[in-house]
CSV table of C-alpha atoms and ligand atoms in Angstrom, one decimal:
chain,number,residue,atom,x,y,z
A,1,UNK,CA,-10.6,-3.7,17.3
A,2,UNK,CA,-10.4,-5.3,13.9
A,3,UNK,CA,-9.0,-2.7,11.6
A,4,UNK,CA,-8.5,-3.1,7.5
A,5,UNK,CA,-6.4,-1.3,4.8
A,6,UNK,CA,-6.6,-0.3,1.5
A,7,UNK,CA,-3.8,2.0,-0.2
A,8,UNK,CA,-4.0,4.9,-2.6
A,9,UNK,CA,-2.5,4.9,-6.2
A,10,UNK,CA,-1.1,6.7,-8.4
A,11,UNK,CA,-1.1,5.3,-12.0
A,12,UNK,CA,2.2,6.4,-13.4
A,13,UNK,CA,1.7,5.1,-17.1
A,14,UNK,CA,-1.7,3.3,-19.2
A,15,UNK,CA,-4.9,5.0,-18.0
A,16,UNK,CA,-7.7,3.7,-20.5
A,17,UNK,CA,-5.9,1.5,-22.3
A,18,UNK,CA,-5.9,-1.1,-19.3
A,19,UNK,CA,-9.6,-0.4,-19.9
A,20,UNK,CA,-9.1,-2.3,-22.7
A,21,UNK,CA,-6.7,-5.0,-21.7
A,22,UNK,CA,-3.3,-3.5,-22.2
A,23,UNK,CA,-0.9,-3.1,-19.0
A,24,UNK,CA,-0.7,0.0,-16.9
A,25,UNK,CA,1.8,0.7,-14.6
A,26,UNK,CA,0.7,1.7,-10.8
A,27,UNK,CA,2.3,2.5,-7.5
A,28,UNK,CA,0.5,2.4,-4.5
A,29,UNK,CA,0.8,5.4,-2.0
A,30,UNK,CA,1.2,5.1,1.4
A,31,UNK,CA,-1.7,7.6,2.5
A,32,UNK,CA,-5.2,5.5,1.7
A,33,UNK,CA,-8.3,4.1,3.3
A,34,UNK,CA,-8.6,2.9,7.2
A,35,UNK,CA,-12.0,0.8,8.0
A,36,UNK,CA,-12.4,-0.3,11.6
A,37,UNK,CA,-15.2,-3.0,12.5
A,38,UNK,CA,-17.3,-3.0,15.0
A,39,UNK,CA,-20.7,-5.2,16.6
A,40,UNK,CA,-23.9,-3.7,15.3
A,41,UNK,CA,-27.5,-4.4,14.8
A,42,UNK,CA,-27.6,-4.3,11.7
A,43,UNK,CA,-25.2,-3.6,9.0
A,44,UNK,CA,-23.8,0.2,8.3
A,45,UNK,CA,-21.0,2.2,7.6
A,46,UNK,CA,-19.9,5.1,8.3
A,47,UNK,CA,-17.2,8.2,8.3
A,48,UNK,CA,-15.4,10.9,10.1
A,49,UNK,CA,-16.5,13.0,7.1
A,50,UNK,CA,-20.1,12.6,6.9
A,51,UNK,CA,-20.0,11.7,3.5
A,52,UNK,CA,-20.0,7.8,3.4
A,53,UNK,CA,-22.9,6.8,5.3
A,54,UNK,CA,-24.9,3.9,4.1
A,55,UNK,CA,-26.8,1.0,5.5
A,56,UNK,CA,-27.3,-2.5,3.8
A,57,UNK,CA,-31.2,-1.5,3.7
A,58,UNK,CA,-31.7,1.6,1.6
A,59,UNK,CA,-32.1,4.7,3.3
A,60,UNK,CA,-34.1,6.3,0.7
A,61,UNK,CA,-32.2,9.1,0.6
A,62,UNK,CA,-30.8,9.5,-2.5
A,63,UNK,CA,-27.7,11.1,-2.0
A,64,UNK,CA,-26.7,7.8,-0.4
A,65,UNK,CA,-28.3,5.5,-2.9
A,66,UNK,CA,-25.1,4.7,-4.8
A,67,UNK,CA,-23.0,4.4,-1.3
A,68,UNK,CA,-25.8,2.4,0.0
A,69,UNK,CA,-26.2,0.2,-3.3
A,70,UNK,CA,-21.9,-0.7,-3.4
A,71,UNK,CA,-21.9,-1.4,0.1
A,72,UNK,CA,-24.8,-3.7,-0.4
A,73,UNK,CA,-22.6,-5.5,-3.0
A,74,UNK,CA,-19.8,-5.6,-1.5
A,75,UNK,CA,-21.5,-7.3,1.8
A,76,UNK,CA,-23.2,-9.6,-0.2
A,77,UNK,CA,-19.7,-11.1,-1.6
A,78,UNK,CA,-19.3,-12.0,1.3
A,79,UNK,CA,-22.5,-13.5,2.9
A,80,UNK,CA,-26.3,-13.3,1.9
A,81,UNK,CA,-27.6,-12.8,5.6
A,82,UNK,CA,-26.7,-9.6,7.8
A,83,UNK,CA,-23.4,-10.0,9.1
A,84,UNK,CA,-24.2,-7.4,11.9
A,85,UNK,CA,-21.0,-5.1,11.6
A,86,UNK,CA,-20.5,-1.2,12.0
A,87,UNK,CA,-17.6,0.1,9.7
A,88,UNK,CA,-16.0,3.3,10.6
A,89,UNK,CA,-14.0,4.0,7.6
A,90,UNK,CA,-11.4,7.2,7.6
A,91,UNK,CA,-10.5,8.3,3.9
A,92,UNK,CA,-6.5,10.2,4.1
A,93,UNK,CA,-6.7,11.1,0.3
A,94,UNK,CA,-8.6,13.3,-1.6
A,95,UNK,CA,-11.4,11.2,-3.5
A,96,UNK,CA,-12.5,12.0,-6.8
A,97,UNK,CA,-9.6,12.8,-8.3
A,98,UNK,CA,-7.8,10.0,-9.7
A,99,UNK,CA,-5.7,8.5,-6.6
A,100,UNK,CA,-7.9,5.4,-6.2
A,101,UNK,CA,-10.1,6.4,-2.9
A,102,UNK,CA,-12.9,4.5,-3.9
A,103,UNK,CA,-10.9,1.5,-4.2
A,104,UNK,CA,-9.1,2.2,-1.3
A,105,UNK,CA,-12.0,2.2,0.5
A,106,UNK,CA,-13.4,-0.7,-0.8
A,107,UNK,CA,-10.1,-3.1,-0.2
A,108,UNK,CA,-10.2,-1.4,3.3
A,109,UNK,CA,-13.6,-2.6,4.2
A,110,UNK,CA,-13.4,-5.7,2.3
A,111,UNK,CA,-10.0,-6.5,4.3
A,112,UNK,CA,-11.8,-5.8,8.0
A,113,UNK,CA,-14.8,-8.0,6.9
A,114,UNK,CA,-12.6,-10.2,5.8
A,115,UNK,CA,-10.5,-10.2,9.2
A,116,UNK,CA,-14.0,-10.4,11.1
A,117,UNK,CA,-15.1,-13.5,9.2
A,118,UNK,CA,-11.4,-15.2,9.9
A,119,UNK,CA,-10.7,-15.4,5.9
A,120,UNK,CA,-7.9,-12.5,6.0
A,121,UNK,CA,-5.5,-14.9,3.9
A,122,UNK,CA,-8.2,-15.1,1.2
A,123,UNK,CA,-6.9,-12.3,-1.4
A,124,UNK,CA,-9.2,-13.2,-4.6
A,125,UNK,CA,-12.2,-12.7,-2.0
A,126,UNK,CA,-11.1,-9.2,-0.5
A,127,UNK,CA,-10.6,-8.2,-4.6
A,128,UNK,CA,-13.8,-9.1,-5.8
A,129,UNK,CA,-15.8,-7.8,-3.0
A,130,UNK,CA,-14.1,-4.8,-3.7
A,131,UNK,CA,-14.5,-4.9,-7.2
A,132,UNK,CA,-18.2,-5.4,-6.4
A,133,UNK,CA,-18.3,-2.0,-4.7
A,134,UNK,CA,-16.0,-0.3,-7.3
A,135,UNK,CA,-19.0,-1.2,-10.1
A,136,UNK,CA,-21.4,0.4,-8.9
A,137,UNK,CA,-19.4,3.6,-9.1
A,138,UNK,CA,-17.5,3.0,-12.1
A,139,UNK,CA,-19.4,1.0,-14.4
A,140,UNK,CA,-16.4,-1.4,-15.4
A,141,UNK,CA,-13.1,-1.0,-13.8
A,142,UNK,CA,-10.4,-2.4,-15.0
A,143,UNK,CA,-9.7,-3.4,-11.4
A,144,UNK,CA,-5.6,-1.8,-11.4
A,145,UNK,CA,-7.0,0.5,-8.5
A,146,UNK,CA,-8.1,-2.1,-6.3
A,147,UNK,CA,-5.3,-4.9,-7.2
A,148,UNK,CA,-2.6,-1.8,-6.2
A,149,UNK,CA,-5.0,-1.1,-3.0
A,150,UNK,CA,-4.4,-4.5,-2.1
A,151,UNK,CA,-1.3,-5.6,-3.0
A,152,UNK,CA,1.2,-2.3,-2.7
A,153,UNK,CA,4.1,-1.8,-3.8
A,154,UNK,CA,4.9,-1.0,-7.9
A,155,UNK,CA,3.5,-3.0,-10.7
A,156,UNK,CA,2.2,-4.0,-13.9
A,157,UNK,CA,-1.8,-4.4,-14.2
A,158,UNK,CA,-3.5,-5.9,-16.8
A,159,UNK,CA,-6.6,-7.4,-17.0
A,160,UNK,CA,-5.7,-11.1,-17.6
A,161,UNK,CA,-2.6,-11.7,-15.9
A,162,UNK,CA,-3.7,-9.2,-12.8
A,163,UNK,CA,-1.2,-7.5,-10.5
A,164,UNK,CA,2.9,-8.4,-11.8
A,165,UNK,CA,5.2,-6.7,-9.0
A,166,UNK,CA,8.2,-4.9,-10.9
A,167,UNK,CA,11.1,-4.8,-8.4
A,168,UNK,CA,12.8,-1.5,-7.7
A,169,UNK,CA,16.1,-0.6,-6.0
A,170,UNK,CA,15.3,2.6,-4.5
A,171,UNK,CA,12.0,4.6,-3.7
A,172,UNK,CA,10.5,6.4,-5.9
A,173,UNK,CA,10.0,10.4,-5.1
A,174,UNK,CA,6.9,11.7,-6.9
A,175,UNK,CA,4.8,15.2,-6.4
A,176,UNK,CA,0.8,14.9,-7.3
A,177,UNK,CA,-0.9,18.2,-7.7
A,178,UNK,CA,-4.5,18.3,-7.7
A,179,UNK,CA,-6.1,20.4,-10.3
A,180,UNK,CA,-9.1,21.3,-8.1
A,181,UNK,CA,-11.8,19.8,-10.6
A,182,UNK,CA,-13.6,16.8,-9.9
A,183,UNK,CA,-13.7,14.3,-12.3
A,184,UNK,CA,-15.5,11.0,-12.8
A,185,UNK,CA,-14.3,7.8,-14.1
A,186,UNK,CA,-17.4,6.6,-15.2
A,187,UNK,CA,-18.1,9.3,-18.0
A,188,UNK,CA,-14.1,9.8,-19.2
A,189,UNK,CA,-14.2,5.9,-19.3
A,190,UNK,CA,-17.3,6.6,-21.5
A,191,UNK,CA,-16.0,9.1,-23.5
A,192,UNK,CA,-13.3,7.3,-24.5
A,193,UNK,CA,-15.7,4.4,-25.6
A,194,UNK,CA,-17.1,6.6,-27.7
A,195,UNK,CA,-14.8,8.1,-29.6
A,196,UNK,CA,-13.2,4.6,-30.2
A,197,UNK,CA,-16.7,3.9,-32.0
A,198,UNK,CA,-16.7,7.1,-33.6
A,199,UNK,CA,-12.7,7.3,-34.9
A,200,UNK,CA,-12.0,3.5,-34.6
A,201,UNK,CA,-8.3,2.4,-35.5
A,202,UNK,CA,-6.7,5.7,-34.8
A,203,UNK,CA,-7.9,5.2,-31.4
A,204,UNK,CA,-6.7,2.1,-30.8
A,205,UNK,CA,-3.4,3.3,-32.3
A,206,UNK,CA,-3.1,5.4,-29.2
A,207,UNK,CA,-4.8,2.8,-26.7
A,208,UNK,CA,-1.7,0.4,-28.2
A,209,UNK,CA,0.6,2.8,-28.3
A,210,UNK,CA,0.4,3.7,-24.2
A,211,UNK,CA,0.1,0.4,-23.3
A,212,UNK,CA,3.7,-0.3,-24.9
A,213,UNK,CA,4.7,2.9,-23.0
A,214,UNK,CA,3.2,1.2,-19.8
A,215,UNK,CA,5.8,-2.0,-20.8
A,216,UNK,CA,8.7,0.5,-21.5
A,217,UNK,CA,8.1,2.2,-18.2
A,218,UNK,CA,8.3,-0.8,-16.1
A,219,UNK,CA,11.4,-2.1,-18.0
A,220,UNK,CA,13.0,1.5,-17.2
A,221,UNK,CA,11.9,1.4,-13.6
A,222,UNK,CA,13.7,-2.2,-13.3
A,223,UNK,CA,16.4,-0.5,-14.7
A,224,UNK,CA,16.6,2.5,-12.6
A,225,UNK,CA,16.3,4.4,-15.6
A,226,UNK,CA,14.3,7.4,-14.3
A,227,UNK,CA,15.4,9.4,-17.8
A,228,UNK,CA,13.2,6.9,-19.6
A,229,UNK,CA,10.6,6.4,-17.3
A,230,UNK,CA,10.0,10.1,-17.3
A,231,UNK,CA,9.9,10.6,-21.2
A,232,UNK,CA,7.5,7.7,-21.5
A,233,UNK,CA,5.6,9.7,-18.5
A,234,UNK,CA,5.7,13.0,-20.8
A,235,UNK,CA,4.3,10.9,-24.1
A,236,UNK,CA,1.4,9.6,-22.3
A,237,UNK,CA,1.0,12.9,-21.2
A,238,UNK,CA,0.1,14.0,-24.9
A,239,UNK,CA,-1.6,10.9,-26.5
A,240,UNK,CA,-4.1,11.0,-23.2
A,241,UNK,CA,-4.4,14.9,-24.3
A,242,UNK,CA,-5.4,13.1,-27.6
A,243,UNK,CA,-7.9,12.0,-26.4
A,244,UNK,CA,-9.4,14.4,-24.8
A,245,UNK,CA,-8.6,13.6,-21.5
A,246,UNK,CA,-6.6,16.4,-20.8
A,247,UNK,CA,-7.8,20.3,-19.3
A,248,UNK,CA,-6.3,23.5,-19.5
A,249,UNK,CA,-5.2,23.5,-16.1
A,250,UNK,CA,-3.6,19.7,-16.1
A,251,UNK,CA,-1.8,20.8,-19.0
A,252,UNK,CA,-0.4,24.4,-17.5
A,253,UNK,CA,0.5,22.1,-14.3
A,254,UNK,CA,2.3,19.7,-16.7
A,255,UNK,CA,4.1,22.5,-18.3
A,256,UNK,CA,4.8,24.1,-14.7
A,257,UNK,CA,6.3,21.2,-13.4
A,258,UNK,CA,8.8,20.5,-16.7
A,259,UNK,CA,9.8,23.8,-16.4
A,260,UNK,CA,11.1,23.3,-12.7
A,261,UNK,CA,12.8,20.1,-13.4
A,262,UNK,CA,10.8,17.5,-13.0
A,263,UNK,CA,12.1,14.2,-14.5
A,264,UNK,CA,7.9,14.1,-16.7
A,265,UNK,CA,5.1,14.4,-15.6
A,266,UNK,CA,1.4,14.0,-16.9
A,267,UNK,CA,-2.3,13.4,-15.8
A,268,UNK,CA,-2.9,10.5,-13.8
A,269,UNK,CA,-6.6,8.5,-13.5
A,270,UNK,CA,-9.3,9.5,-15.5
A,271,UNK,CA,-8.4,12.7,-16.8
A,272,UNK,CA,-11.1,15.5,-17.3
A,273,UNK,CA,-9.5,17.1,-14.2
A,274,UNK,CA,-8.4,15.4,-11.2
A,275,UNK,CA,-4.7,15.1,-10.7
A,276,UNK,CA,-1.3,15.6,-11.9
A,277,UNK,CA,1.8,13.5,-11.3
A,278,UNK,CA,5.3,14.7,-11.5
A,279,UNK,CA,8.4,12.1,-11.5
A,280,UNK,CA,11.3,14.1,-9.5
A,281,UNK,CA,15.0,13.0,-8.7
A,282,UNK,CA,15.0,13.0,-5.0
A,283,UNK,CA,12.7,13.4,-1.9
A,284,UNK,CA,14.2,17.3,-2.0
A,285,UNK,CA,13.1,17.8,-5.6
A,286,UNK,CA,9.8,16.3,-5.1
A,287,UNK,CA,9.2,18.6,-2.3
A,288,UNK,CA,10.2,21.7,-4.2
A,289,UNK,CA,7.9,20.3,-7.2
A,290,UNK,CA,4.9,19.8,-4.6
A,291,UNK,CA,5.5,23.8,-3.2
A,292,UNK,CA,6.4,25.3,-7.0
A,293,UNK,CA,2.9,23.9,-8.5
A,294,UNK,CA,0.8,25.3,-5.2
A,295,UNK,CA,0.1,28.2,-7.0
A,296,UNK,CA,-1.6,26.2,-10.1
A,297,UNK,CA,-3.5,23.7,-7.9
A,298,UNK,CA,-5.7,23.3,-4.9
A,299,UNK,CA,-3.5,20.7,-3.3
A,300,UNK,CA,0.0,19.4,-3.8
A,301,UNK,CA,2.2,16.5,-1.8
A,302,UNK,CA,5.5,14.9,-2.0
A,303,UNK,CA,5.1,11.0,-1.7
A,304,UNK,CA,7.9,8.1,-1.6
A,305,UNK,CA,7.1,5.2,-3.2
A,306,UNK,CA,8.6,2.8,-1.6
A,307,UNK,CA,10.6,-0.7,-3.2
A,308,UNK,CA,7.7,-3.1,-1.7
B,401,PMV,O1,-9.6,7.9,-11.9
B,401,PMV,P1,-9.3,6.6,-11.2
B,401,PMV,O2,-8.3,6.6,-10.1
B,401,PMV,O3,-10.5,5.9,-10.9
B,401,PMV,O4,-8.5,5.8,-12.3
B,401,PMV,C1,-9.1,5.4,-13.5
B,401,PMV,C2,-8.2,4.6,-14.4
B,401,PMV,C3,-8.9,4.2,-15.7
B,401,PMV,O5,-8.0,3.5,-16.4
B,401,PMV,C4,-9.3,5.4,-16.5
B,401,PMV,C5,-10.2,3.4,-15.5
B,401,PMV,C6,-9.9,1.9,-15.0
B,401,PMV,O6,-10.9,1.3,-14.6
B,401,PMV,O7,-8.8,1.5,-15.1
């Protein structure tokens, strides 16, 4: 069975201004994307859930269009005839809010065709096939999901010098509470376009200003300076709030999980829903975080982030 992987993310400091070529700062979870590959007449994929199907020919239906059309692309970086593969793929994060499934998803498959074809060492081609497939749902990534789905681990993103690993000593223990609202990329990503045309350099300002927090963070992190690392968390908190990324609920969760001791905490992906991420102490703490912000959200977890 030829099996591929892609991991989750959480993006811990730069959201949108990586969209713009400034460095954010990722982890990569350990729950993701699992796609297994099998022979097939022709080429398709599928899920456990029902909710991925799609076939290299369009199905015409046109709930599946946009699966159909990324999975098209993402074939196609790899060859221009049929490749005659069946991919079962098994999502183990929520998608649509923030934590990278799509791109999960799309290193995962990428990294079983990939396998199938005997080019599993090729990297740049499992990233741009995956791009390929993030595109078509987002428009214009700035690729940090897919380069943390791929590579693990910790890290600084940005858009020329790709994927930096920043070392750290000990695992990290975050909670991630998901507000219940779906959100898309595409349309905050636009939003923020917008308002950067309509209010110019005092967007920017804040675009600059995160992406320095994105540096500090790292710096911290190499540091083992959680103290720091949180505050910067906090402050990009507020300037994505700024900009209107922010909701009512994010912000009660944020508020929530400051108030039972969490190191900072703030929105995490797109904003305009989606999730929450909240920097704890220890594993124990984290746990407690994940359990006292239940009552605020639809989901919560405790992850580890570990050093690699
Ligand atoms: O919501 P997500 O997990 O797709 O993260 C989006 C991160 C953005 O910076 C808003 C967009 C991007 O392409 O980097």
């Amino acid at each position: 069975m030829i099996q591929g992987r892609g991991r989750g993310k959480v993006i811990l400091l730069g959201e949108h201004a990586v969209v713009y070529g400034y460095p954010a700062l990722a982890a990569a979870l350990d729950r993701g994307a699992e796609a297994e590959l099998s022979a097939s007449s022709d080429d398709r994929l599928v899920s456990a859930t029902a909710l991925l199907n799609a076939r290299r020919k369009h199905s015409h239906d046109e709930k599946c269009e946009q699966i159909d059309e990324a999975f098209t692309a993402l074939l196609e970086s790899f060859s221009a005839i049929p490749l005659g593969v069946c991919l079962k793929i098994q999502l183990e994060i929520p998608p649509g809010v923030g934590l990278g499934g799509s791109a999960a998803t799309g290193i995962a498959l990428s990294a079983a065709i990939a396998a199938h074809l005997g080019r599993s060492g090729d990297l740049a081609l499992i990233e741009s096939a995956a791009l390929a497939w993030e595109r078509v749902f987002h428009g214009t990534p700035s690729g940090v999901d897919t380069a943390l789905a791929l590579h693990g681990g910790v890290g600084l993103f940005d858009k020329m010098r790709g994927f930096q690993r920043v070392d750290i000593k000990e695992p990290l223990h975050i909670a991630i509470a998901n507000s219940g609202a779906k959100t898309s990329t595409r349309e905050m990503v636009e939003a923020v376009a917008l308002r950067r045309e309509q209010e110019g350099e005092a967007v920017d300002e804040i675009l600059r200003s995160i992406g320095l927090l994105a540096k500090r963070g790292a710096l911290a992190l190499n540091d083992n300076d959680l103290l720091t690392l949180g505050e910067a968390m906090n402050e990009n908190h507020r300037l994505l709030a700024g900009l209107g990324l922010s909701t009512p609920s994010l912000d009660a969760l944020q508020r929530a999980a400051l108030n039972e001791g969490a190191l900072g905490a703030k929105l995490t992906g797109s904003g305009g829903g989606g999730a929450l991420v909240a920097l704890a102490r220890s594993r124990e703490q984290a746990e407690a975080l994940a359990l006292a912000l239940s009552s605020l959200a639809l989901e919560t977890s405790s992850y580890e982030i570990k050093p690699w």
